[in-house]
Amino acid sequence: MEHATHQLPGLMTRTEADLRQIFLRQVEAIPAGERIKRCIQCGTCTGSCPVSYAMDISPRQLIALFRAGELETVMKSRSIWICASCYACTTRCPSGIKITDVIYALKRTVMEKGYESKAPQVQVLARLFVDNLMSYGRLHEGTLIRKYYMKTGIFKLFGFVPLVIKMFETKRLALFPKKIKEHKSLSRIIKKAQEIEMRHVPEKLEYSPEFVGYRGLGEMKLESRKGE
Amino acid sequence: MKYAYYPGCSLEKTQRGYDESVREVFKALDQELIEIDDWNCCGATMYMSVKETVSLAVSARNLALAERMGLDILAPCSSCFTTLSKTNRILNQIPEMHRDVNEALAEGGLSYSGKVRVRHPLDILMNDIGLETVRAKFKRNLNGLKIAPYYGCQIVRPDKTFDDRENPMLLDRLFRACGGEPVYFPMKVRCCGGMLMTTFEETALKLNKELLECAMDNGADVMVTTCPLCHFNLEAYQGKINNFYKTKFNVPVMYFTQLLGIALGLPAKGLGLDSSFIPLGEKINSLAEAHYA
């Protein structure tokens, strides 16, 4: 595992500080997101996760690294992309931390900062999914899978031939994507939502040691929102 | 009762068996489903990884459309169900987000108050209509058919919805009532990997192998699911699992509404039973065909 080096304990690099700000903004948007402060490092999340065996950094370690000012290490992990969002960890966390949502927040932070990930195929799929939805308003699975394998390994596409035949035979194959009627209005909604999203992104992150340091966690209000 | 029906993208075609059987079962139980006109994709788990406000607005458009109809949403796909419910919850808990999403919706001439409820067919069957009412309509006994009830991860989590998060029992109770025998199936809420089948294939193959193994070891004749993605992973990829692990699984996988439809004596044709890749086997076929006799 890589470790960012800090000159002094309690200080963090500029990159780390930026990441922390973006991530904390994402966490604040999660109902009861501030519970991340309550992690007792018990490892119930890792133990409950059906895919933690395949992760390079376990869910418990993700939170530990965040607290230790090592978000950059987390950003480069493949773990967050293996999470299939089954919510087993969230359900069992004794501190009520919404770990699945925290991982979503980490994913968004990576996407926002444009980090190269160890599992680029997930980002490819996520982007294609979004494109697909933007173009038609509904998901056309055939187009999504075809485009995905064209980008990640075209030979695999041939492996799908028997499946496609079976789907055709059982009348389960939609050959062409279909646009929804109010496609234009959906595009307008999406465009507006993107604008709004950008509104919340400060053009230049202000560097305030108090906010970004380890005290950064203290800047989040504890239990200020209603969450179940 | 009337519901705003939200089939979702996979039910439209690739998983028509679920769509057809939900419609038939609800009709048989005197419930009216009105499909939401011009609904859009809910965004599933993917969209959340990219932009939050956008993903909430996309999903909220459907909630707004249902609100205009004055009805609660019925969403059979587990992923749609969770995504729509989650959007609802976030909008109700974070006023700033609600305001932002409404601002975006206004561009499409819509607005959403946050009052629509998102329901899963299993919840409505068991908690609204009630097992007693459903039981009165049973026409066929499942004759001790051994069923592995697979709930999957999304309908019972993340928040307590309508059944226990660790050991849900509604499917067990439903199928026991119609003469089936739900087997011991401790992996009932274990994740199937969902989209990992595309992005981390080996991991997903392992998850699904474990599920099939658990069902087989406990003597199941059939696996019953509530989710199109679980269904696809378990059924369409079973051949691949067999190749990869040198196993010989040949487990039929059905939607719970398909099996329920059989118990209700509905014609096999309307339940989309012909859309299965894996032969349903003699036991189920003889039950399904028995009404023709």
Short mmCIF file of C-alpha atoms in Angstrom, two decimals:
data_model
loop_
_atom_site.label_atom_id
_atom_site.label_comp_id
_atom_site.label_asym_id
_atom_site.label_seq_id
_atom_site.Cartn_x
_atom_site.Cartn_y
_atom_site.Cartn_z
CA MET A 1 0.00 0.00 0.00
CA GLU A 2 1.33 3.44 -0.87
CA HIS A 3 1.57 6.07 1.78
CA ALA A 4 1.63 9.75 1.20
CA THR A 5 4.47 11.24 3.16
CA HIS A 6 3.91 14.16 5.42
CA GLN A 7 6.59 16.34 6.79
CA LEU A 8 4.99 16.70 10.14
CA PRO A 9 2.21 14.89 11.87
CA GLY A 10 -0.93 16.95 11.66
CA LEU A 11 -0.06 18.55 8.35
CA MET A 12 -1.23 17.28 5.04
CA THR A 13 -0.33 17.85 1.45
CA ARG A 14 -2.26 20.27 -0.70
CA THR A 15 -3.71 17.44 -2.77
CA GLU A 16 -4.86 15.68 0.34
CA ALA A 17 -6.44 18.87 1.62
CA ASP A 18 -8.34 19.37 -1.63
CA LEU A 19 -9.53 15.80 -1.68
CA ARG A 20 -10.68 16.09 1.87
CA GLN A 21 -12.76 19.13 1.11
CA ILE A 22 -14.43 17.53 -1.88
CA PHE A 23 -15.07 14.33 0.03
CA LEU A 24 -16.45 16.08 3.10
CA ARG A 25 -18.83 18.05 0.90
CA GLN A 26 -20.05 14.78 -0.56
CA VAL A 27 -20.42 13.20 2.88
CA GLU A 28 -22.44 16.16 4.11
CA ALA A 29 -25.01 15.43 1.42
CA ILE A 30 -25.64 11.98 2.91
CA PRO A 31 -28.42 11.85 5.49
CA ALA A 32 -26.62 11.17 8.79
CA GLY A 33 -23.31 11.32 6.89
CA GLU A 34 -21.57 12.86 9.89
CA ARG A 35 -21.74 9.52 11.65
CA ILE A 36 -18.50 8.68 9.89
CA LYS A 37 -16.90 10.31 12.94
CA ARG A 38 -18.18 7.54 15.13
CA CYS A 39 -16.27 4.67 13.51
CA ILE A 40 -14.86 2.37 16.19
CA GLN A 41 -12.80 0.34 13.72
CA CYS A 42 -14.50 -2.92 14.70
CA GLY A 43 -14.37 -4.37 11.19
CA THR A 44 -18.01 -5.49 11.05
CA CYS A 45 -18.24 -3.86 7.62
CA THR A 46 -15.31 -5.84 6.26
CA GLY A 47 -16.64 -9.04 7.78
CA SER A 48 -20.11 -8.50 6.30
CA CYS A 49 -18.90 -7.54 2.84
CA PRO A 50 -19.30 -10.38 0.32
CA VAL A 51 -16.52 -8.97 -1.85
CA SER A 52 -14.00 -7.71 0.71
CA TYR A 53 -11.84 -10.75 -0.06
CA ALA A 54 -11.18 -9.22 -3.47
CA MET A 55 -10.41 -5.71 -2.21
CA ASP A 56 -6.97 -4.21 -1.80
CA ILE A 57 -8.16 -1.95 1.02
CA SER A 58 -10.98 -3.21 3.22
CA PRO A 59 -14.01 -1.03 4.09
CA ARG A 60 -12.72 -0.60 7.65
CA GLN A 61 -9.35 0.49 6.31
CA LEU A 62 -11.01 3.00 3.99
CA ILE A 63 -12.33 4.89 6.98
CA ALA A 64 -9.07 4.51 8.90
CA LEU A 65 -7.11 5.92 5.96
CA PHE A 66 -9.49 8.83 5.60
CA ARG A 67 -9.04 9.68 9.25
CA ALA A 68 -5.29 9.36 8.96
CA GLY A 69 -5.22 11.88 6.11
CA GLU A 70 -4.48 9.28 3.46
CA LEU A 71 -7.43 9.87 1.16
CA GLU A 72 -5.09 9.88 -1.80
CA THR A 73 -4.27 6.22 -1.16
CA VAL A 74 -7.99 5.46 -1.05
CA MET A 75 -8.55 7.28 -4.34
CA LYS A 76 -6.16 4.91 -6.08
CA SER A 77 -7.58 1.72 -4.64
CA ARG A 78 -9.68 -0.77 -6.56
CA SER A 79 -11.83 -1.47 -3.50
CA ILE A 80 -14.32 1.30 -3.95
CA TRP A 81 -15.08 0.06 -7.45
CA ILE A 82 -15.70 -3.52 -6.36
CA CYS A 83 -18.45 -2.43 -3.99
CA ALA A 84 -21.67 -3.65 -5.59
CA SER A 85 -23.73 -1.51 -3.22
CA CYS A 86 -25.48 -4.36 -1.39
CA TYR A 87 -25.66 -2.41 1.89
CA ALA A 88 -24.65 -5.37 4.09
CA CYS A 89 -22.09 -3.15 5.89
CA THR A 90 -24.52 -0.25 6.31
CA THR A 91 -27.10 -2.55 7.82
CA ARG A 92 -24.74 -4.00 10.38
CA CYS A 93 -22.52 -1.07 11.35
CA PRO A 94 -22.91 -0.67 15.13
CA SER A 95 -22.15 3.04 14.80
CA GLY A 96 -24.80 3.58 12.15
CA ILE A 97 -22.32 4.69 9.50
CA LYS A 98 -23.73 4.65 5.98
CA ILE A 99 -20.67 2.93 4.57
CA THR A 100 -22.19 2.21 1.16
CA ASP A 101 -23.04 5.88 0.76
CA VAL A 102 -19.57 6.84 1.97
CA ILE A 103 -18.15 4.61 -0.78
CA TYR A 104 -20.44 6.30 -3.32
CA ALA A 105 -19.07 9.62 -2.07
CA LEU A 106 -15.53 8.30 -2.57
CA LYS A 107 -16.43 7.20 -6.10
CA ARG A 108 -17.77 10.65 -6.90
CA THR A 109 -14.66 12.26 -5.45
CA VAL A 110 -12.48 10.11 -7.72
CA MET A 111 -14.64 10.94 -10.74
CA GLU A 112 -14.51 14.63 -9.90
CA LYS A 113 -10.73 14.69 -9.49
CA GLY A 114 -10.24 12.45 -12.50
CA TYR A 115 -7.93 9.97 -10.76
CA GLU A 116 -6.65 7.06 -12.71
CA SER A 117 -8.12 4.06 -11.00
CA LYS A 118 -7.01 0.49 -10.75
CA ALA A 119 -10.38 -0.57 -12.05
CA PRO A 120 -11.00 1.81 -14.95
CA GLN A 121 -13.62 -0.49 -16.42
CA VAL A 122 -16.11 0.53 -13.74
CA GLN A 123 -15.72 4.17 -14.63
CA VAL A 124 -16.15 3.26 -18.28
CA LEU A 125 -19.37 1.43 -17.46
CA ALA A 126 -20.66 4.25 -15.25
CA ARG A 127 -19.99 6.86 -17.94
CA LEU A 128 -21.57 4.74 -20.68
CA PHE A 129 -24.59 4.16 -18.46
CA VAL A 130 -24.99 7.90 -18.04
CA ASP A 131 -24.56 8.50 -21.81
CA ASN A 132 -27.11 5.82 -22.54
CA LEU A 133 -29.60 7.38 -20.16
CA MET A 134 -28.96 10.85 -21.56
CA SER A 135 -29.49 9.70 -25.14
CA TYR A 136 -32.66 7.70 -24.68
CA GLY A 137 -34.09 8.35 -21.24
CA ARG A 138 -34.22 4.64 -20.65
CA LEU A 139 -31.47 2.11 -20.45
CA HIS A 140 -30.95 -0.05 -23.47
CA GLU A 141 -28.94 -2.95 -22.11
CA GLY A 142 -27.80 -4.17 -25.53
CA THR A 143 -26.24 -0.84 -26.45
CA LEU A 144 -24.62 -0.49 -23.03
CA ILE A 145 -23.00 -3.93 -23.10
CA ARG A 146 -21.91 -3.61 -26.72
CA LYS A 147 -20.24 -0.25 -26.15
CA TYR A 148 -18.70 -1.42 -22.91
CA TYR A 149 -16.95 -4.39 -24.46
CA MET A 150 -15.94 -2.38 -27.48
CA LYS A 151 -14.00 -0.19 -25.08
CA THR A 152 -12.67 -2.80 -22.69
CA GLY A 153 -12.08 -5.91 -24.77
CA ILE A 154 -13.90 -6.54 -27.96
CA PHE A 155 -13.21 -10.30 -28.03
CA LYS A 156 -15.42 -10.86 -25.05
CA LEU A 157 -18.30 -9.64 -27.14
CA PHE A 158 -18.21 -12.84 -29.18
CA GLY A 159 -18.78 -14.81 -26.02
CA PHE A 160 -22.21 -13.20 -25.84
CA VAL A 161 -23.44 -14.67 -29.10
CA PRO A 162 -25.07 -17.78 -27.54
CA LEU A 163 -26.74 -15.61 -24.90
CA VAL A 164 -28.04 -13.19 -27.50
CA ILE A 165 -29.47 -16.07 -29.53
CA LYS A 166 -31.21 -17.45 -26.46
CA MET A 167 -32.62 -14.03 -25.68
CA PHE A 168 -33.87 -13.70 -29.22
CA GLU A 169 -35.51 -17.10 -29.07
CA THR A 170 -37.30 -16.29 -25.83
CA LYS A 171 -38.43 -12.89 -27.15
CA ARG A 172 -36.30 -11.04 -24.66
CA LEU A 173 -34.14 -9.12 -27.05
CA ALA A 174 -34.84 -5.46 -27.72
CA LEU A 175 -32.83 -4.81 -30.84
CA PHE A 176 -33.00 -1.05 -30.89
CA PRO A 177 -33.06 1.56 -28.17
CA LYS A 178 -36.23 3.57 -27.80
CA LYS A 179 -36.38 7.22 -26.81
CA ILE A 180 -38.93 8.39 -24.29
CA LYS A 181 -41.45 10.93 -25.58
CA GLU A 182 -40.45 13.79 -23.34
CA HIS A 183 -36.79 13.21 -24.00
CA LYS A 184 -36.12 16.92 -24.48
CA SER A 185 -37.65 17.82 -21.18
CA LEU A 186 -35.57 15.16 -19.42
CA SER A 187 -32.44 16.59 -21.04
CA ARG A 188 -33.37 20.03 -19.76
CA ILE A 189 -33.82 18.63 -16.25
CA ILE A 190 -30.43 16.93 -16.41
CA LYS A 191 -28.73 20.03 -17.75
CA LYS A 192 -30.21 22.16 -15.00
CA ALA A 193 -29.23 19.63 -12.34
CA GLN A 194 -25.68 19.68 -13.65
CA GLU A 195 -25.63 23.46 -13.39
CA ILE A 196 -26.91 23.28 -9.83
CA GLU A 197 -24.30 20.68 -8.98
CA MET A 198 -21.58 22.98 -10.30
CA ARG A 199 -22.95 25.82 -8.19
CA HIS A 200 -21.89 23.90 -5.11
CA VAL A 201 -18.37 23.36 -6.36
CA PRO A 202 -16.23 26.32 -5.35
CA GLU A 203 -14.07 27.44 -8.25
CA LYS A 204 -10.99 27.50 -6.13
CA LEU A 205 -10.88 25.54 -2.93
CA GLU A 206 -10.00 27.78 -0.09
CA TYR A 207 -7.13 26.52 1.91
CA SER A 208 -7.85 26.92 5.53
CA PRO A 209 -5.68 24.76 7.78
CA GLU A 210 -8.40 24.64 10.37
CA PHE A 211 -10.86 23.13 7.99
CA VAL A 212 -8.61 20.75 6.16
CA GLY A 213 -6.41 19.55 8.99
CA TYR A 214 -7.32 16.70 11.22
CA ARG A 215 -9.68 19.13 12.79
CA GLY A 216 -11.53 18.98 9.52
CA LEU A 217 -13.65 16.26 11.02
CA GLY A 218 -14.55 18.54 13.88
CA GLU A 219 -15.92 21.05 11.41
CA MET A 220 -18.77 18.74 10.59
CA LYS A 221 -21.78 19.17 12.72
CA LEU A 222 -22.51 16.09 14.73
CA GLU A 223 -26.00 14.64 14.41
CA SER A 224 -27.30 17.91 13.07
CA ARG A 225 -29.65 16.20 10.69
CA LYS A 226 -32.40 13.78 11.19
CA GLY A 227 -31.40 10.35 10.03
CA GLU A 228 -32.90 7.10 10.99
CA MET B 1 -56.22 -0.22 -4.87
CA LYS B 2 -54.65 1.62 -7.77
CA TYR B 3 -50.93 1.98 -8.25
CA ALA B 4 -48.68 3.92 -10.59
CA TYR B 5 -46.77 1.09 -12.20
CA TYR B 6 -43.06 1.64 -12.79
CA PRO B 7 -41.73 -1.38 -14.71
CA GLY B 8 -38.18 -0.11 -15.18
CA CYS B 9 -35.83 -0.71 -18.08
CA SER B 10 -35.07 -4.40 -17.68
CA LEU B 11 -38.70 -5.41 -17.27
CA GLU B 12 -39.58 -3.81 -20.57
CA LYS B 13 -38.06 -6.57 -22.63
CA THR B 14 -35.14 -8.58 -21.26
CA GLN B 15 -37.04 -9.62 -18.14
CA ARG B 16 -40.52 -9.70 -19.58
CA GLY B 17 -41.38 -12.72 -17.41
CA TYR B 18 -41.38 -10.48 -14.34
CA ASP B 19 -43.39 -7.72 -15.98
CA GLU B 20 -46.02 -10.06 -17.38
CA SER B 21 -46.42 -12.04 -14.17
CA VAL B 22 -46.68 -8.94 -11.96
CA ARG B 23 -49.44 -7.56 -14.17
CA GLU B 24 -51.33 -10.86 -14.21
CA VAL B 25 -51.02 -11.51 -10.47
CA PHE B 26 -52.18 -8.02 -9.57
CA LYS B 27 -55.09 -8.28 -11.95
CA ALA B 28 -56.10 -11.58 -10.37
CA LEU B 29 -56.03 -9.91 -6.97
CA ASP B 30 -58.24 -7.03 -8.18
CA GLN B 31 -55.53 -4.40 -8.03
CA GLU B 32 -55.27 -1.86 -10.76
CA LEU B 33 -51.87 -0.99 -12.24
CA ILE B 34 -51.59 2.09 -14.41
CA GLU B 35 -48.22 2.37 -16.07
CA ILE B 36 -46.60 5.76 -15.54
CA ASP B 37 -46.71 7.47 -18.90
CA ASP B 38 -43.27 8.19 -20.31
CA TRP B 39 -41.27 7.12 -17.27
CA ASN B 40 -37.49 7.25 -17.49
CA CYS B 41 -34.66 5.11 -16.14
CA CYS B 42 -34.24 5.48 -12.38
CA GLY B 43 -30.46 5.68 -12.68
CA ALA B 44 -29.86 2.41 -10.81
CA THR B 45 -26.65 2.05 -8.83
CA MET B 46 -24.48 3.45 -11.58
CA TYR B 47 -25.65 6.99 -11.76
CA MET B 48 -24.98 7.63 -8.07
CA SER B 49 -21.30 7.10 -8.75
CA VAL B 50 -21.16 10.08 -11.05
CA LYS B 51 -23.23 13.07 -9.98
CA GLU B 52 -25.51 13.27 -7.04
CA THR B 53 -27.92 16.11 -7.83
CA VAL B 54 -28.29 14.80 -11.36
CA SER B 55 -29.00 11.27 -10.25
CA LEU B 56 -31.60 12.48 -7.77
CA ALA B 57 -33.29 14.67 -10.37
CA VAL B 58 -33.42 11.85 -12.91
CA SER B 59 -35.00 9.52 -10.42
CA ALA B 60 -37.30 12.21 -8.98
CA ARG B 61 -38.84 12.85 -12.40
CA ASN B 62 -40.63 9.51 -12.02
CA LEU B 63 -41.80 10.40 -8.53
CA ALA B 64 -43.13 13.69 -9.86
CA LEU B 65 -45.00 11.92 -12.67
CA ALA B 66 -46.59 9.54 -10.15
CA GLU B 67 -47.55 12.43 -7.92
CA ARG B 68 -49.36 14.02 -10.83
CA MET B 69 -51.34 10.80 -11.15
CA GLY B 70 -52.09 10.98 -7.44
CA LEU B 71 -50.90 7.42 -6.88
CA ASP B 72 -48.20 5.53 -5.03
CA ILE B 73 -45.54 3.79 -7.11
CA LEU B 74 -45.30 0.06 -7.57
CA ALA B 75 -41.73 -0.86 -8.56
CA PRO B 76 -41.04 -4.59 -8.94
CA CYS B 77 -37.35 -4.25 -9.87
CA SER B 78 -35.33 -4.26 -6.65
CA SER B 79 -32.86 -1.78 -7.98
CA CYS B 80 -35.56 0.68 -9.10
CA PHE B 81 -37.31 0.18 -5.79
CA THR B 82 -34.21 1.03 -3.79
CA THR B 83 -33.16 3.92 -6.00
CA LEU B 84 -36.59 5.55 -5.98
CA SER B 85 -36.99 5.01 -2.22
CA LYS B 86 -33.55 6.40 -1.56
CA THR B 87 -34.28 9.49 -3.63
CA ASN B 88 -37.49 9.94 -1.70
CA ARG B 89 -35.68 9.66 1.61
CA ILE B 90 -32.90 12.07 0.71
CA LEU B 91 -35.37 14.65 -0.60
CA ASN B 92 -37.42 14.38 2.57
CA GLN B 93 -34.43 14.58 4.89
CA ILE B 94 -32.32 17.26 3.24
CA PRO B 95 -34.36 20.36 2.37
CA GLU B 96 -31.54 21.97 0.35
CA MET B 97 -31.41 18.92 -1.88
CA HIS B 98 -35.20 18.95 -2.25
CA ARG B 99 -35.06 22.57 -3.32
CA ASP B 100 -32.27 21.90 -5.85
CA VAL B 101 -34.04 18.92 -7.34
CA ASN B 102 -37.28 20.82 -7.69
CA GLU B 103 -35.45 23.63 -9.41
CA ALA B 104 -34.16 21.10 -11.95
CA LEU B 105 -37.56 19.44 -12.33
CA ALA B 106 -39.15 22.80 -13.05
CA GLU B 107 -37.21 22.87 -16.33
CA GLY B 108 -39.39 19.97 -17.39
CA GLY B 109 -42.55 21.57 -16.04
CA LEU B 110 -42.64 19.25 -13.03
CA SER B 111 -42.39 19.51 -9.28
CA TYR B 112 -42.34 16.99 -6.48
CA SER B 113 -43.55 17.40 -2.91
CA GLY B 114 -41.98 14.24 -1.48
CA LYS B 115 -45.24 12.51 -0.59
CA VAL B 116 -45.40 9.61 -3.05
CA ARG B 117 -44.68 6.23 -1.48
CA VAL B 118 -42.57 3.69 -3.33
CA ARG B 119 -43.80 0.14 -2.88
CA HIS B 120 -42.59 -3.30 -3.79
CA PRO B 121 -45.12 -5.91 -4.99
CA LEU B 122 -44.12 -8.31 -2.19
CA ASP B 123 -44.88 -5.63 0.39
CA ILE B 124 -48.29 -4.90 -1.11
CA LEU B 125 -49.18 -8.58 -1.41
CA MET B 126 -48.29 -9.43 2.15
CA ASN B 127 -48.93 -6.24 4.08
CA ASP B 128 -51.77 -4.50 2.25
CA ILE B 129 -53.74 -7.24 0.54
CA GLY B 130 -52.74 -9.69 3.24
CA LEU B 131 -51.90 -13.35 3.19
CA GLU B 132 -55.45 -14.37 4.14
CA THR B 133 -56.98 -12.65 1.11
CA VAL B 134 -54.32 -14.06 -1.19
CA ARG B 135 -54.75 -17.51 0.31
CA ALA B 136 -58.46 -17.45 -0.47
CA LYS B 137 -57.59 -17.12 -4.15
CA PHE B 138 -55.19 -20.04 -4.35
CA LYS B 139 -56.33 -22.57 -6.89
CA ARG B 140 -53.39 -24.89 -7.00
CA ASN B 141 -51.32 -26.50 -4.30
CA LEU B 142 -47.60 -26.37 -4.95
CA ASN B 143 -47.37 -29.93 -3.60
CA GLY B 144 -44.29 -29.52 -1.44
CA LEU B 145 -42.22 -27.92 -4.19
CA LYS B 146 -38.87 -27.08 -2.60
CA ILE B 147 -38.19 -23.39 -2.94
CA ALA B 148 -35.06 -21.40 -2.16
CA PRO B 149 -36.43 -17.92 -1.42
CA TYR B 150 -33.82 -15.46 -2.62
CA TYR B 151 -34.63 -11.91 -1.57
CA GLY B 152 -31.39 -10.35 -2.76
CA CYS B 153 -29.88 -7.33 -1.16
CA GLN B 154 -31.86 -4.34 -2.36
CA ILE B 155 -35.45 -4.82 -1.25
CA VAL B 156 -34.74 -5.29 2.44
CA ARG B 157 -31.81 -2.90 2.69
CA PRO B 158 -30.44 -0.27 3.24
CA ASP B 159 -33.20 0.88 5.53
CA LYS B 160 -35.74 -1.25 7.20
CA THR B 161 -38.44 -1.32 4.60
CA PHE B 162 -41.08 -3.96 4.92
CA ASP B 163 -39.25 -7.05 6.09
CA ASP B 164 -36.32 -8.00 8.29
CA ARG B 165 -32.97 -6.96 6.91
CA GLU B 166 -31.08 -10.08 7.90
CA ASN B 167 -33.74 -12.76 7.86
CA PRO B 168 -36.74 -11.68 5.81
CA MET B 169 -39.64 -14.14 5.92
CA LEU B 170 -42.36 -12.81 3.60
CA LEU B 171 -41.51 -15.04 0.63
CA ASP B 172 -41.17 -18.02 2.97
CA ARG B 173 -44.60 -17.37 4.44
CA LEU B 174 -46.20 -16.72 1.07
CA PHE B 175 -45.00 -19.95 -0.50
CA ARG B 176 -45.60 -22.06 2.56
CA ALA B 177 -49.20 -20.86 2.43
CA CYS B 178 -49.63 -22.15 -1.10
CA GLY B 179 -48.26 -25.58 -0.33
CA GLY B 180 -44.62 -25.03 -1.22
CA GLU B 181 -41.76 -25.91 1.06
CA PRO B 182 -39.27 -23.09 1.52
CA VAL B 183 -35.91 -24.72 2.23
CA TYR B 184 -33.31 -23.54 4.71
CA PHE B 185 -31.53 -20.85 2.72
CA PRO B 186 -29.15 -18.83 4.86
CA MET B 187 -27.92 -16.83 1.85
CA LYS B 188 -31.33 -15.30 1.24
CA VAL B 189 -30.04 -11.72 1.42
CA ARG B 190 -26.49 -12.29 0.17
CA CYS B 191 -25.51 -10.09 -2.78
CA CYS B 192 -25.39 -11.58 -6.30
CA GLY B 193 -22.83 -9.01 -7.39
CA GLY B 194 -25.21 -7.08 -9.63
CA MET B 195 -23.27 -5.21 -12.28
CA LEU B 196 -20.02 -6.85 -11.13
CA MET B 197 -20.86 -9.56 -13.65
CA THR B 198 -19.75 -7.03 -16.24
CA THR B 199 -16.92 -5.30 -14.42
CA PHE B 200 -15.42 -7.95 -12.13
CA GLU B 201 -16.65 -11.13 -13.70
CA GLU B 202 -14.69 -13.61 -11.59
CA THR B 203 -15.91 -12.08 -8.36
CA ALA B 204 -19.51 -12.16 -9.54
CA LEU B 205 -19.22 -15.74 -10.77
CA LYS B 206 -18.02 -16.76 -7.31
CA LEU B 207 -20.90 -14.99 -5.55
CA ASN B 208 -23.46 -16.64 -7.80
CA LYS B 209 -21.83 -20.04 -7.54
CA GLU B 210 -22.10 -19.81 -3.77
CA LEU B 211 -25.77 -18.92 -4.00
CA LEU B 212 -26.57 -21.79 -6.34
CA GLU B 213 -24.53 -24.16 -4.21
CA CYS B 214 -26.38 -23.11 -1.08
CA ALA B 215 -29.74 -23.64 -2.78
CA MET B 216 -28.76 -27.05 -4.14
CA ASP B 217 -27.18 -28.28 -0.92
CA ASN B 218 -30.44 -27.56 0.81
CA GLY B 219 -32.41 -29.51 -1.74
CA ALA B 220 -34.19 -26.72 -3.61
CA ASP B 221 -36.10 -27.53 -6.82
CA VAL B 222 -36.26 -23.90 -7.78
CA MET B 223 -34.83 -20.53 -6.79
CA VAL B 224 -37.31 -17.73 -6.46
CA THR B 225 -36.13 -14.14 -6.91
CA THR B 226 -37.55 -10.64 -6.66
CA CYS B 227 -34.97 -8.86 -8.78
CA PRO B 228 -34.18 -8.82 -12.52
CA LEU B 229 -30.46 -8.50 -11.97
CA CYS B 230 -30.30 -11.44 -9.56
CA HIS B 231 -32.39 -13.42 -12.01
CA PHE B 232 -30.13 -12.65 -14.92
CA ASN B 233 -26.93 -13.39 -13.00
CA LEU B 234 -28.24 -16.65 -11.58
CA GLU B 235 -29.94 -17.91 -14.70
CA ALA B 236 -28.31 -16.53 -17.81
CA TYR B 237 -24.82 -16.94 -16.37
CA GLN B 238 -25.35 -20.41 -14.94
CA GLY B 239 -23.68 -21.97 -17.97
CA LYS B 240 -20.67 -19.75 -17.50
CA ILE B 241 -20.50 -20.63 -13.82
CA ASN B 242 -20.56 -24.31 -14.74
CA ASN B 243 -17.73 -23.83 -17.23
CA PHE B 244 -15.67 -21.80 -14.82
CA TYR B 245 -16.10 -23.98 -11.74
CA LYS B 246 -16.68 -27.32 -13.47
CA THR B 247 -20.02 -27.60 -11.74
CA LYS B 248 -23.24 -29.04 -13.08
CA PHE B 249 -25.88 -26.62 -11.91
CA ASN B 250 -29.16 -26.77 -13.73
CA VAL B 251 -31.28 -24.79 -11.32
CA PRO B 252 -34.46 -23.17 -12.59
CA VAL B 253 -34.84 -19.57 -11.44
CA MET B 254 -38.27 -17.97 -11.31
CA TYR B 255 -39.74 -14.66 -10.30
CA PHE B 256 -41.83 -14.95 -7.20
CA THR B 257 -44.81 -13.58 -9.11
CA GLN B 258 -44.48 -16.34 -11.70
CA LEU B 259 -44.69 -19.07 -9.08
CA LEU B 260 -47.43 -17.20 -7.26
CA GLY B 261 -49.30 -16.94 -10.57
CA ILE B 262 -49.18 -20.72 -10.88
CA ALA B 263 -50.59 -21.08 -7.37
CA LEU B 264 -53.34 -18.63 -8.28
CA GLY B 265 -54.21 -20.86 -11.22
CA LEU B 266 -53.33 -18.28 -13.87
CA PRO B 267 -52.58 -19.54 -17.40
CA ALA B 268 -48.89 -20.27 -17.90
CA LYS B 269 -48.89 -18.20 -21.06
CA GLY B 270 -49.53 -14.90 -19.33
CA LEU B 271 -46.81 -15.50 -16.74
CA GLY B 272 -43.94 -15.43 -19.21
CA LEU B 273 -42.81 -18.92 -18.24
CA ASP B 274 -41.65 -19.41 -21.81
CA SER B 275 -38.98 -16.77 -21.29
CA SER B 276 -36.84 -18.99 -19.05
CA PHE B 277 -33.46 -20.12 -20.34
CA ILE B 278 -33.25 -23.08 -18.00
CA PRO B 279 -36.04 -25.66 -18.29
CA LEU B 280 -38.33 -25.32 -15.31
CA GLY B 281 -38.38 -29.06 -14.81
CA GLU B 282 -41.11 -31.61 -14.61
CA LYS B 283 -42.50 -30.63 -11.22
CA ILE B 284 -43.11 -27.00 -12.11
CA ASN B 285 -44.23 -27.71 -15.65
CA SER B 286 -46.80 -30.21 -14.49
CA LEU B 287 -48.13 -27.67 -11.98
CA ALA B 288 -48.25 -24.94 -14.61
CA GLU B 289 -49.89 -27.09 -17.24
CA ALA B 290 -52.33 -28.73 -14.92
CA HIS B 291 -54.99 -26.09 -15.50
CA TYR B 292 -55.29 -27.08 -19.12
CA ALA B 293 -56.18 -30.61 -18.17
#
